[in-house]
mmCIF file of C-alpha atoms in Angstrom:
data_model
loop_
_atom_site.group_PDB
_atom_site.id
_atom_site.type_symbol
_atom_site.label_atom_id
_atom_site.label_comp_id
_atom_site.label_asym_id
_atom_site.label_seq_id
_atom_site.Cartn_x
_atom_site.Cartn_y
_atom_site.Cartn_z
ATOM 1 C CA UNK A 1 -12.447 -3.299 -102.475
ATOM 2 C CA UNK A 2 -16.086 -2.073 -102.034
ATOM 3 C CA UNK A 3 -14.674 -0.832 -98.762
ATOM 4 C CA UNK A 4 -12.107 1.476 -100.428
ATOM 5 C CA UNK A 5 -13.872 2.861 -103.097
ATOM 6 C CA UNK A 6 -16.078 4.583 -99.993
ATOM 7 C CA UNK A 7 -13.244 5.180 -98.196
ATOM 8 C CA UNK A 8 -11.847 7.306 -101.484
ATOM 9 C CA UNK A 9 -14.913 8.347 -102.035
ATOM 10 C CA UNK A 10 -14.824 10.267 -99.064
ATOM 11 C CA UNK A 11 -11.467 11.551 -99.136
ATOM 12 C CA UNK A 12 -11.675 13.099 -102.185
ATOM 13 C CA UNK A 13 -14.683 14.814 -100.648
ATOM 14 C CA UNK A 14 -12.512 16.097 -98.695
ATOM 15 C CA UNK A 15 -9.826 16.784 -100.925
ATOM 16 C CA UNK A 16 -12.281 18.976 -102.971
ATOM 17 C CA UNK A 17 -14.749 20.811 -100.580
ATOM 18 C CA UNK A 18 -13.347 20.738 -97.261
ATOM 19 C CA UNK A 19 -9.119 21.830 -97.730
ATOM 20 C CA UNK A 20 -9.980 24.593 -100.030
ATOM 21 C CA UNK A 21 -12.634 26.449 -98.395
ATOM 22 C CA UNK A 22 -10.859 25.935 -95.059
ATOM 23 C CA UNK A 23 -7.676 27.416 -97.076
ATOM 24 C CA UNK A 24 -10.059 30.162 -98.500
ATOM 25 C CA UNK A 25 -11.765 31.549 -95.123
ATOM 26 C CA UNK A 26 -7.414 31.268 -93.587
ATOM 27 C CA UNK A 27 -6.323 33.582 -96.181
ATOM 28 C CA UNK A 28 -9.523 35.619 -96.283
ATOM 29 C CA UNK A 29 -9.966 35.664 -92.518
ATOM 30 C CA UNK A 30 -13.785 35.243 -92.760
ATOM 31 C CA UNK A 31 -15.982 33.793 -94.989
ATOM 32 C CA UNK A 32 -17.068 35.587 -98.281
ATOM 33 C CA UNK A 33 -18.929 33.218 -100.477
ATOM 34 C CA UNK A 34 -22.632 33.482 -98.729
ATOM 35 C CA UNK A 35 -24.823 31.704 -96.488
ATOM 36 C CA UNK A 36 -25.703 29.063 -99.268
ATOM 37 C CA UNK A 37 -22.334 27.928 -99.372
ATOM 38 C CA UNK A 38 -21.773 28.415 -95.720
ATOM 39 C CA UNK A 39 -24.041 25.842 -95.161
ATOM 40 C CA UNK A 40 -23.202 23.713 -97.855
ATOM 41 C CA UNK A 41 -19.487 23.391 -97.307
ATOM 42 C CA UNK A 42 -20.643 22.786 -93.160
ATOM 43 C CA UNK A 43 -23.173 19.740 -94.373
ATOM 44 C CA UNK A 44 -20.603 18.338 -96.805
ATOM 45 C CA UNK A 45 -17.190 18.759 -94.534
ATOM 46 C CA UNK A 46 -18.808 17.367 -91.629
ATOM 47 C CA UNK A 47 -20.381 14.426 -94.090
ATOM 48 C CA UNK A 48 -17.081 13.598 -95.597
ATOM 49 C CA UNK A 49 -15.013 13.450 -92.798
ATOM 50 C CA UNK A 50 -17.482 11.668 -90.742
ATOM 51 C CA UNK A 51 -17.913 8.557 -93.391
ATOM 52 C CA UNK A 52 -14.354 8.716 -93.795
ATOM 53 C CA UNK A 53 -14.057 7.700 -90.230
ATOM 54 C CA UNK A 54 -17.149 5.119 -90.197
ATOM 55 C CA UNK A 55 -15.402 3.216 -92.852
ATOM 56 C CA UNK A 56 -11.907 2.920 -91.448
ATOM 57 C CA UNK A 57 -13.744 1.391 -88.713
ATOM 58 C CA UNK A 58 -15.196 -1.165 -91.092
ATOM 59 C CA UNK A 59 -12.279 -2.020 -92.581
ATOM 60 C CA UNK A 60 -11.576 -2.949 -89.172
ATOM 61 C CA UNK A 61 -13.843 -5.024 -88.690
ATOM 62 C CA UNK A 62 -13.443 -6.661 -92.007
ATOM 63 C CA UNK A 63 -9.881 -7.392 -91.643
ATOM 64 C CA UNK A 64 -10.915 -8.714 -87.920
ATOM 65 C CA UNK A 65 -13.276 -10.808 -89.292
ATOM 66 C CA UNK A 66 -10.978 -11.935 -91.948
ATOM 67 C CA UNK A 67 -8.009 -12.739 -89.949
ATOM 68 C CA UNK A 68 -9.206 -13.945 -86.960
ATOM 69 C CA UNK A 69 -12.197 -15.741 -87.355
ATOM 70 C CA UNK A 70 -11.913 -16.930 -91.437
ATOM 71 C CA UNK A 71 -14.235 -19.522 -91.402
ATOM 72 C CA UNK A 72 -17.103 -17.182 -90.349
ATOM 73 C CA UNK A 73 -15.704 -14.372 -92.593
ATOM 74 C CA UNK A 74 -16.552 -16.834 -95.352
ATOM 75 C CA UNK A 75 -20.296 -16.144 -94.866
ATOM 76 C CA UNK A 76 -19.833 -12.625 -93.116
ATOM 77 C CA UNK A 77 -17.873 -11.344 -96.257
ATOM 78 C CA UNK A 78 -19.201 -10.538 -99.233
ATOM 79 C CA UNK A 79 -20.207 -7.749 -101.474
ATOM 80 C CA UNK A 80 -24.062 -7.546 -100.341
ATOM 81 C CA UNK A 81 -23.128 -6.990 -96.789
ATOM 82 C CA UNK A 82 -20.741 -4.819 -97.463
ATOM 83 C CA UNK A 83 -22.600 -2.501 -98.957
ATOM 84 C CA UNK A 84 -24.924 -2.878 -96.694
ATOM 85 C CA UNK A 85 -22.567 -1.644 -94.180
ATOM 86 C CA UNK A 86 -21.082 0.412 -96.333
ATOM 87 C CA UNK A 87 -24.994 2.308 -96.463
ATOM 88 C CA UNK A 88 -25.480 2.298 -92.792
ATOM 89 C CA UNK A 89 -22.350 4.564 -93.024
ATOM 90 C CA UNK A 90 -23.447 6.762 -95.194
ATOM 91 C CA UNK A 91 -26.761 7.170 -93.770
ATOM 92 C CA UNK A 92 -25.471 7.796 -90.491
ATOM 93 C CA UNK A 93 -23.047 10.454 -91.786
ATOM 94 C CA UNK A 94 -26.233 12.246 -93.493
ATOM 95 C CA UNK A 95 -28.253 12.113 -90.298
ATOM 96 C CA UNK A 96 -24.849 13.292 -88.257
ATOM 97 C CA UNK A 97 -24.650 15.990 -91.122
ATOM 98 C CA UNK A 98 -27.851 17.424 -91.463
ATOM 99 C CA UNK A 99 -28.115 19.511 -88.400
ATOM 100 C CA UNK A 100 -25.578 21.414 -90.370
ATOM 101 C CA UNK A 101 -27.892 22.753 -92.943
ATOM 102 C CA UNK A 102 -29.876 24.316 -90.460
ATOM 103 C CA UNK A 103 -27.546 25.766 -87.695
ATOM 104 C CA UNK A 104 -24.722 27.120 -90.065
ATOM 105 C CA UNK A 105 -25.134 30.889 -90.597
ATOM 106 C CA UNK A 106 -23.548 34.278 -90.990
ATOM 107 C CA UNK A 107 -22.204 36.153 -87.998
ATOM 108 C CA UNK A 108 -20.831 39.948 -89.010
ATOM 109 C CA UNK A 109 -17.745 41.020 -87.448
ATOM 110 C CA UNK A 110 -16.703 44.396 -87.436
ATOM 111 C CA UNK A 111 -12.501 44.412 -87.170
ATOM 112 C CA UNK A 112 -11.590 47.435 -84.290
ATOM 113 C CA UNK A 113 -8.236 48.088 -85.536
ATOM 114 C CA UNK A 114 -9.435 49.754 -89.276
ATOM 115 C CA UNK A 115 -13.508 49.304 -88.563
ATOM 116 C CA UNK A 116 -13.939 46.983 -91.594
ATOM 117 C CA UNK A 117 -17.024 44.519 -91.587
ATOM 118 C CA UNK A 118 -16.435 40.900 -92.938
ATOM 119 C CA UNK A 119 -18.403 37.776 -91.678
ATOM 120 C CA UNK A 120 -18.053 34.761 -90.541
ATOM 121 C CA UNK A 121 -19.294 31.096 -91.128
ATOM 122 C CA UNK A 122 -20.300 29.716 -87.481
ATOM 123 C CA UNK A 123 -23.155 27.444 -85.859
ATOM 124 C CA UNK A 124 -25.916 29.526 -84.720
ATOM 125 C CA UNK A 125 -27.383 27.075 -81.942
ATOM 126 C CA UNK A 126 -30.578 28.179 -79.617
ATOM 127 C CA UNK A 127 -28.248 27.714 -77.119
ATOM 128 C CA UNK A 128 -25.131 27.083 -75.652
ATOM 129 C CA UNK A 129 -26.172 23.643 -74.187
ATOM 130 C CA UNK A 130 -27.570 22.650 -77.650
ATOM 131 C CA UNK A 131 -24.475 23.274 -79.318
ATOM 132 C CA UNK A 132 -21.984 21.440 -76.403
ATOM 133 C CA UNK A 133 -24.486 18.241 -76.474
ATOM 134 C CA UNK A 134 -24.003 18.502 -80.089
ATOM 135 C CA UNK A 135 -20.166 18.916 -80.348
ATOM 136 C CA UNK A 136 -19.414 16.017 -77.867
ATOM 137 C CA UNK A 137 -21.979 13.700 -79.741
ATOM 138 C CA UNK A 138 -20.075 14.422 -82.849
ATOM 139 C CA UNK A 139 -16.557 13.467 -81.152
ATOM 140 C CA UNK A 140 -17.526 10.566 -79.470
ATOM 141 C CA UNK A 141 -19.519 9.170 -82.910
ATOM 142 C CA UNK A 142 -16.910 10.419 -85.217
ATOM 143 C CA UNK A 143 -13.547 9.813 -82.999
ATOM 144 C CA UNK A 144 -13.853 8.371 -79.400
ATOM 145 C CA UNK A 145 -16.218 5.623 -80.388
ATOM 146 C CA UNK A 146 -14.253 4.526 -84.135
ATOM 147 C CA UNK A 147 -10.378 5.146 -82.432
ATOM 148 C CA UNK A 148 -11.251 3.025 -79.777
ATOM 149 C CA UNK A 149 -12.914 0.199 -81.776
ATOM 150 C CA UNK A 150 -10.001 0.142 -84.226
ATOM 151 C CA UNK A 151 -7.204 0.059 -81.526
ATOM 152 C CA UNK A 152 -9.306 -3.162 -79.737
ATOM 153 C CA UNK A 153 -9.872 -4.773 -83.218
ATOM 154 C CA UNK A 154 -6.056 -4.243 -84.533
ATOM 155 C CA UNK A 155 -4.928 -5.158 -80.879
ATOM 156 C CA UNK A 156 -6.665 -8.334 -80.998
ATOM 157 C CA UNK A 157 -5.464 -9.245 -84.627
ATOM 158 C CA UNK A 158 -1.830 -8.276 -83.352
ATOM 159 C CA UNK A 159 -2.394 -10.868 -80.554
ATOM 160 C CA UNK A 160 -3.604 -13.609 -83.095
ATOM 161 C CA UNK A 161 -0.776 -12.926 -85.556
ATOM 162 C CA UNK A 162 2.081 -12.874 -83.429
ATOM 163 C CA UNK A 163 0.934 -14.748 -79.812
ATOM 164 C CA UNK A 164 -1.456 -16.775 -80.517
ATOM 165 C CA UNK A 165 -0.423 -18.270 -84.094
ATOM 166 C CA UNK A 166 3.060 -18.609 -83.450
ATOM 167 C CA UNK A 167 2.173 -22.704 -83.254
ATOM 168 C CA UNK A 168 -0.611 -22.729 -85.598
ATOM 169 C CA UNK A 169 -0.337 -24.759 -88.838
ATOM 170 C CA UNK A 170 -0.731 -21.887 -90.562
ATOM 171 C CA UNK A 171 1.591 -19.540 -89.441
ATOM 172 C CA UNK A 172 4.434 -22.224 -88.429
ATOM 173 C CA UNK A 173 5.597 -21.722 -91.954
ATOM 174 C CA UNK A 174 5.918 -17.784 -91.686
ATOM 175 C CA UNK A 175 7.119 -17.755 -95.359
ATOM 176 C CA UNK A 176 3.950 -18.698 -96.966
ATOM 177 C CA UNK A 177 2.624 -16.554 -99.170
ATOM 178 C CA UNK A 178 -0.879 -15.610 -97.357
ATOM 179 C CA UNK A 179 0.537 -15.275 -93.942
ATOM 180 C CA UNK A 180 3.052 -12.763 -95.438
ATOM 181 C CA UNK A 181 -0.027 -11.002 -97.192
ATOM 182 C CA UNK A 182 -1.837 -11.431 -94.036
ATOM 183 C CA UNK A 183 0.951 -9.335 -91.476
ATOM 184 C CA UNK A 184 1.625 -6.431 -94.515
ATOM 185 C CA UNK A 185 -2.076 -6.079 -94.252
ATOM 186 C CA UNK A 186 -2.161 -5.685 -90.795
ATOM 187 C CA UNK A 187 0.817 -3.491 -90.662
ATOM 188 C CA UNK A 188 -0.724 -1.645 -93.065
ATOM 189 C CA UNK A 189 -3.925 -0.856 -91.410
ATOM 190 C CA UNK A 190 -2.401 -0.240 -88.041
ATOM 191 C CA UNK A 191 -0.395 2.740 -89.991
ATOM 192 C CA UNK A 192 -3.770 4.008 -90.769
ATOM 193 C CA UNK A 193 -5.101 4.000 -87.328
ATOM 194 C CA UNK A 194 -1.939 5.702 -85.924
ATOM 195 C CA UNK A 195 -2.247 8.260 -88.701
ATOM 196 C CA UNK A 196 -6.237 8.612 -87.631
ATOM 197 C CA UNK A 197 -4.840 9.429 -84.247
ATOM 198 C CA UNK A 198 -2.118 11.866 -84.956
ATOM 199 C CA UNK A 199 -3.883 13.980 -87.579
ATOM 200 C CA UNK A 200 -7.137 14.090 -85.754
ATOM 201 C CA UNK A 201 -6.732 14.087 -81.893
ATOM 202 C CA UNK A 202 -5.233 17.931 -81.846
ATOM 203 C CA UNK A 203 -8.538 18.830 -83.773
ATOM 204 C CA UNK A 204 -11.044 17.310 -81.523
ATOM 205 C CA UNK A 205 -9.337 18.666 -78.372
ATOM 206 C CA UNK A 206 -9.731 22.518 -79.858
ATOM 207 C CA UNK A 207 -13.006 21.576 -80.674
ATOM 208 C CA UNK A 208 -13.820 20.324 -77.079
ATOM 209 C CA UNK A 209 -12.080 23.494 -75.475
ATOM 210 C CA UNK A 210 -14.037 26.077 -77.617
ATOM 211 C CA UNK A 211 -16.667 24.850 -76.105
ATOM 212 C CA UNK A 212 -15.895 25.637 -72.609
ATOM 213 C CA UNK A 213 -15.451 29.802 -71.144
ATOM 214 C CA UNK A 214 -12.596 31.488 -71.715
ATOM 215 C CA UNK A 215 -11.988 30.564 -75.107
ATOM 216 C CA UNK A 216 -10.754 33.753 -77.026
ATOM 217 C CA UNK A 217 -12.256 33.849 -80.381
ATOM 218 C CA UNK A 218 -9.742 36.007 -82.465
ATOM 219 C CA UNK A 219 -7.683 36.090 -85.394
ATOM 220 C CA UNK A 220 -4.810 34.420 -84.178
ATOM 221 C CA UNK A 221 -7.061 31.687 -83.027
ATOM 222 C CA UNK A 222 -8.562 31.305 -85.629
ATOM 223 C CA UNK A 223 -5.456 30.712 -87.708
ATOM 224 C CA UNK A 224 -4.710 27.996 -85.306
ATOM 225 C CA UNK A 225 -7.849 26.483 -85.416
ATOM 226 C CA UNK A 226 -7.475 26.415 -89.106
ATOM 227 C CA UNK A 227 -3.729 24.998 -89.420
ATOM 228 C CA UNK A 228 -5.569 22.182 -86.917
ATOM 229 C CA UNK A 229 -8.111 21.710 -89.301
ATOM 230 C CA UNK A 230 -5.842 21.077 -92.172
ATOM 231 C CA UNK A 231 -4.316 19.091 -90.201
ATOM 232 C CA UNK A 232 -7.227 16.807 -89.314
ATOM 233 C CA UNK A 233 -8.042 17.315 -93.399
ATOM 234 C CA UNK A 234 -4.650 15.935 -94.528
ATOM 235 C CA UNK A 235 -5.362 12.334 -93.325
ATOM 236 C CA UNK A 236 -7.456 11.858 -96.357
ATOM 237 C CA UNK A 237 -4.201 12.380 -98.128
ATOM 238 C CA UNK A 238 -2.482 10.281 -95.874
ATOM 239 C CA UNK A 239 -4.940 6.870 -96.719
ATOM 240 C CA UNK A 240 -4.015 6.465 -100.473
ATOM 241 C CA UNK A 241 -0.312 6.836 -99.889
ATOM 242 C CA UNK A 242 -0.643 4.324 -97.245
ATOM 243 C CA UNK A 243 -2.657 1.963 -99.526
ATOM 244 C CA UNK A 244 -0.359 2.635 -102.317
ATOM 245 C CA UNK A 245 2.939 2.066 -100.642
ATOM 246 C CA UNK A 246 1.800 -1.087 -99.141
#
C-alpha cells in the first residue's frame, strides 16, 4: 500500500503539471508562461515521471520478493523498508531532476512565414556532448535500466507460478484462495509493465534521435513530439485503471 500511494502520488503529478502544460505549449506552439515556469514545469515533469518509473520497479521487486521467496519477504517486507525504498526513489528522482532547474531556458523563435516572435522552452546545455551524456543517462536510469528489471523479475515470478509450482503443496490446489490472489496479482502487474512499454518506448526513441544530426526541429515536429509525449504522459492514467479493474 505504501508502495501505491507513491506510485499515485506521482501520477497525479503528472496528471496536474506535466499533460497540461505539454497540452498548453501544442496548442500555443511555444511556450508563453516565462522562464520561472519553464523551469519549473522541466524540474517537476522530469521528477514525476521519473519516480513514477522507480516505483513500478519496486513494486517489482516487492511482489518478487513476495511470491517467490515468502519466507524472506517476511523480514524484507514491511513498512520501514519500504519507505525507505520508497525515499531512495524520491531522492534519486530529485538528484535526476535538478539539472533541470538550471539548464531549462528561453530560446526566441522568430516564425518566417508572418515574422512573428514566440519562444520556446528548451535545455540550454554548454554543449552538445553535455546534453547527449545527459539524455542517455536519463533513458537508461528512467527506462532501459527499470523495463529490463521488471521484465526479469515478472519473468521469473511467471516461471515460479506456472513451471515451477505446478507440484508444490501450495499451488497443487489451484483453487485456494491465496494462489488465486497470488496469479491476479501477477497478471495484474505484468499489464502494467506492458503498458510501461507501449506508452513509453516511442518517447524515448524521439528523444534518442533528437539527439543525433539531421533532426529537423519544426512545427510539425514538434506536434509529433508532443502527441509522443502525451503519450508517454497517459500511462499515469493507465496505472489506476489497472489497479482498479483488478
Amino acid at each position: 500500500n505504501v508502495f501505491i500511494v507513491s506510485l499515485s502520488i506521482s501520477d497525479l503529478m503528472v496528471t496536474l503539471v506535466s499533460v497540461p502544460f505539454t497540452l498548453l505549449e501544442a496548442i500555443t506552439a511555444g511556450w508563453i508562461l516565462g522562464l520561472f515556469m519553464c523551469k519549473l514545469v522541466s524540474f517537476l515533469t522530469v521528477l514525476s515521471s521519473t519516480s513514477s518509473v522507480l516505483t513500478l520497479m519496486c513494486i517489482a521487486l516487492d511482489r518478487y520478493n513476495a511470491i517467490c521467496q515468502p519466507y524472506k519477504s517476511r523480514v524484507l517486507q514491511s513498512n520501514k523498508r519500504a519507505i525507505q525504498l520508497l525515499s531512495a526513489v524520491w531522492v534519486i528522482s530529485v538528484i535526476i531532476a535538478l539539472p533541470l532547474l538550471y539548464v531549462s531556458s528561453l530560446r526566441e523563435i522568430t516564425d518566417i512565414r508572418d515574422g512573428k516572435e514566440y519562444a520556446l522552452c528548451v535545455e540550454n546545455w554548454y554543449s552538445s556532448s553535455q546534453k547527449m551524456a545527459f539524455t542517455f543517462f536519463v533513458v537508461a536510469m528512467t527506462y532501459l535500466v527499470p523495463l529490463a528489471l521488471m521484465v526479469v523479475l515478472y519473468a521469473r515470478i511467471w516461471h515460479y507460478l506456472w513451471v515451477k509450482n505446478t507440484i508444490t503443496s501450495e499451488f497443487h490446489q489451484m483453487a485456494s484462495s491465496a494462489a488465486k490472489r497470488k496469479k491476479k496479482a501477477t497478471q495484474m502487474l505484468i499489464l502494467v509493465v506492458f503498458l510501461f512499454f507501449v506508452c513509453w518506448t516511442p518517447y524515448h526513441i524521439v528523444t534518442i534521435r533528437r539527439e543525433f544530426p539531421k533532426f529537423i526541429d519544426n512545427e510539425t515536429n514538434r506536434l509529433i513530439l508532443a502527441f509522443i509525449t502525451l503519450l508517454a504522459f497517459s500511462n499515469s492514467f493507465n496505472n489506476p485503471i489497472v489497479y482498479a479493474f483488478s
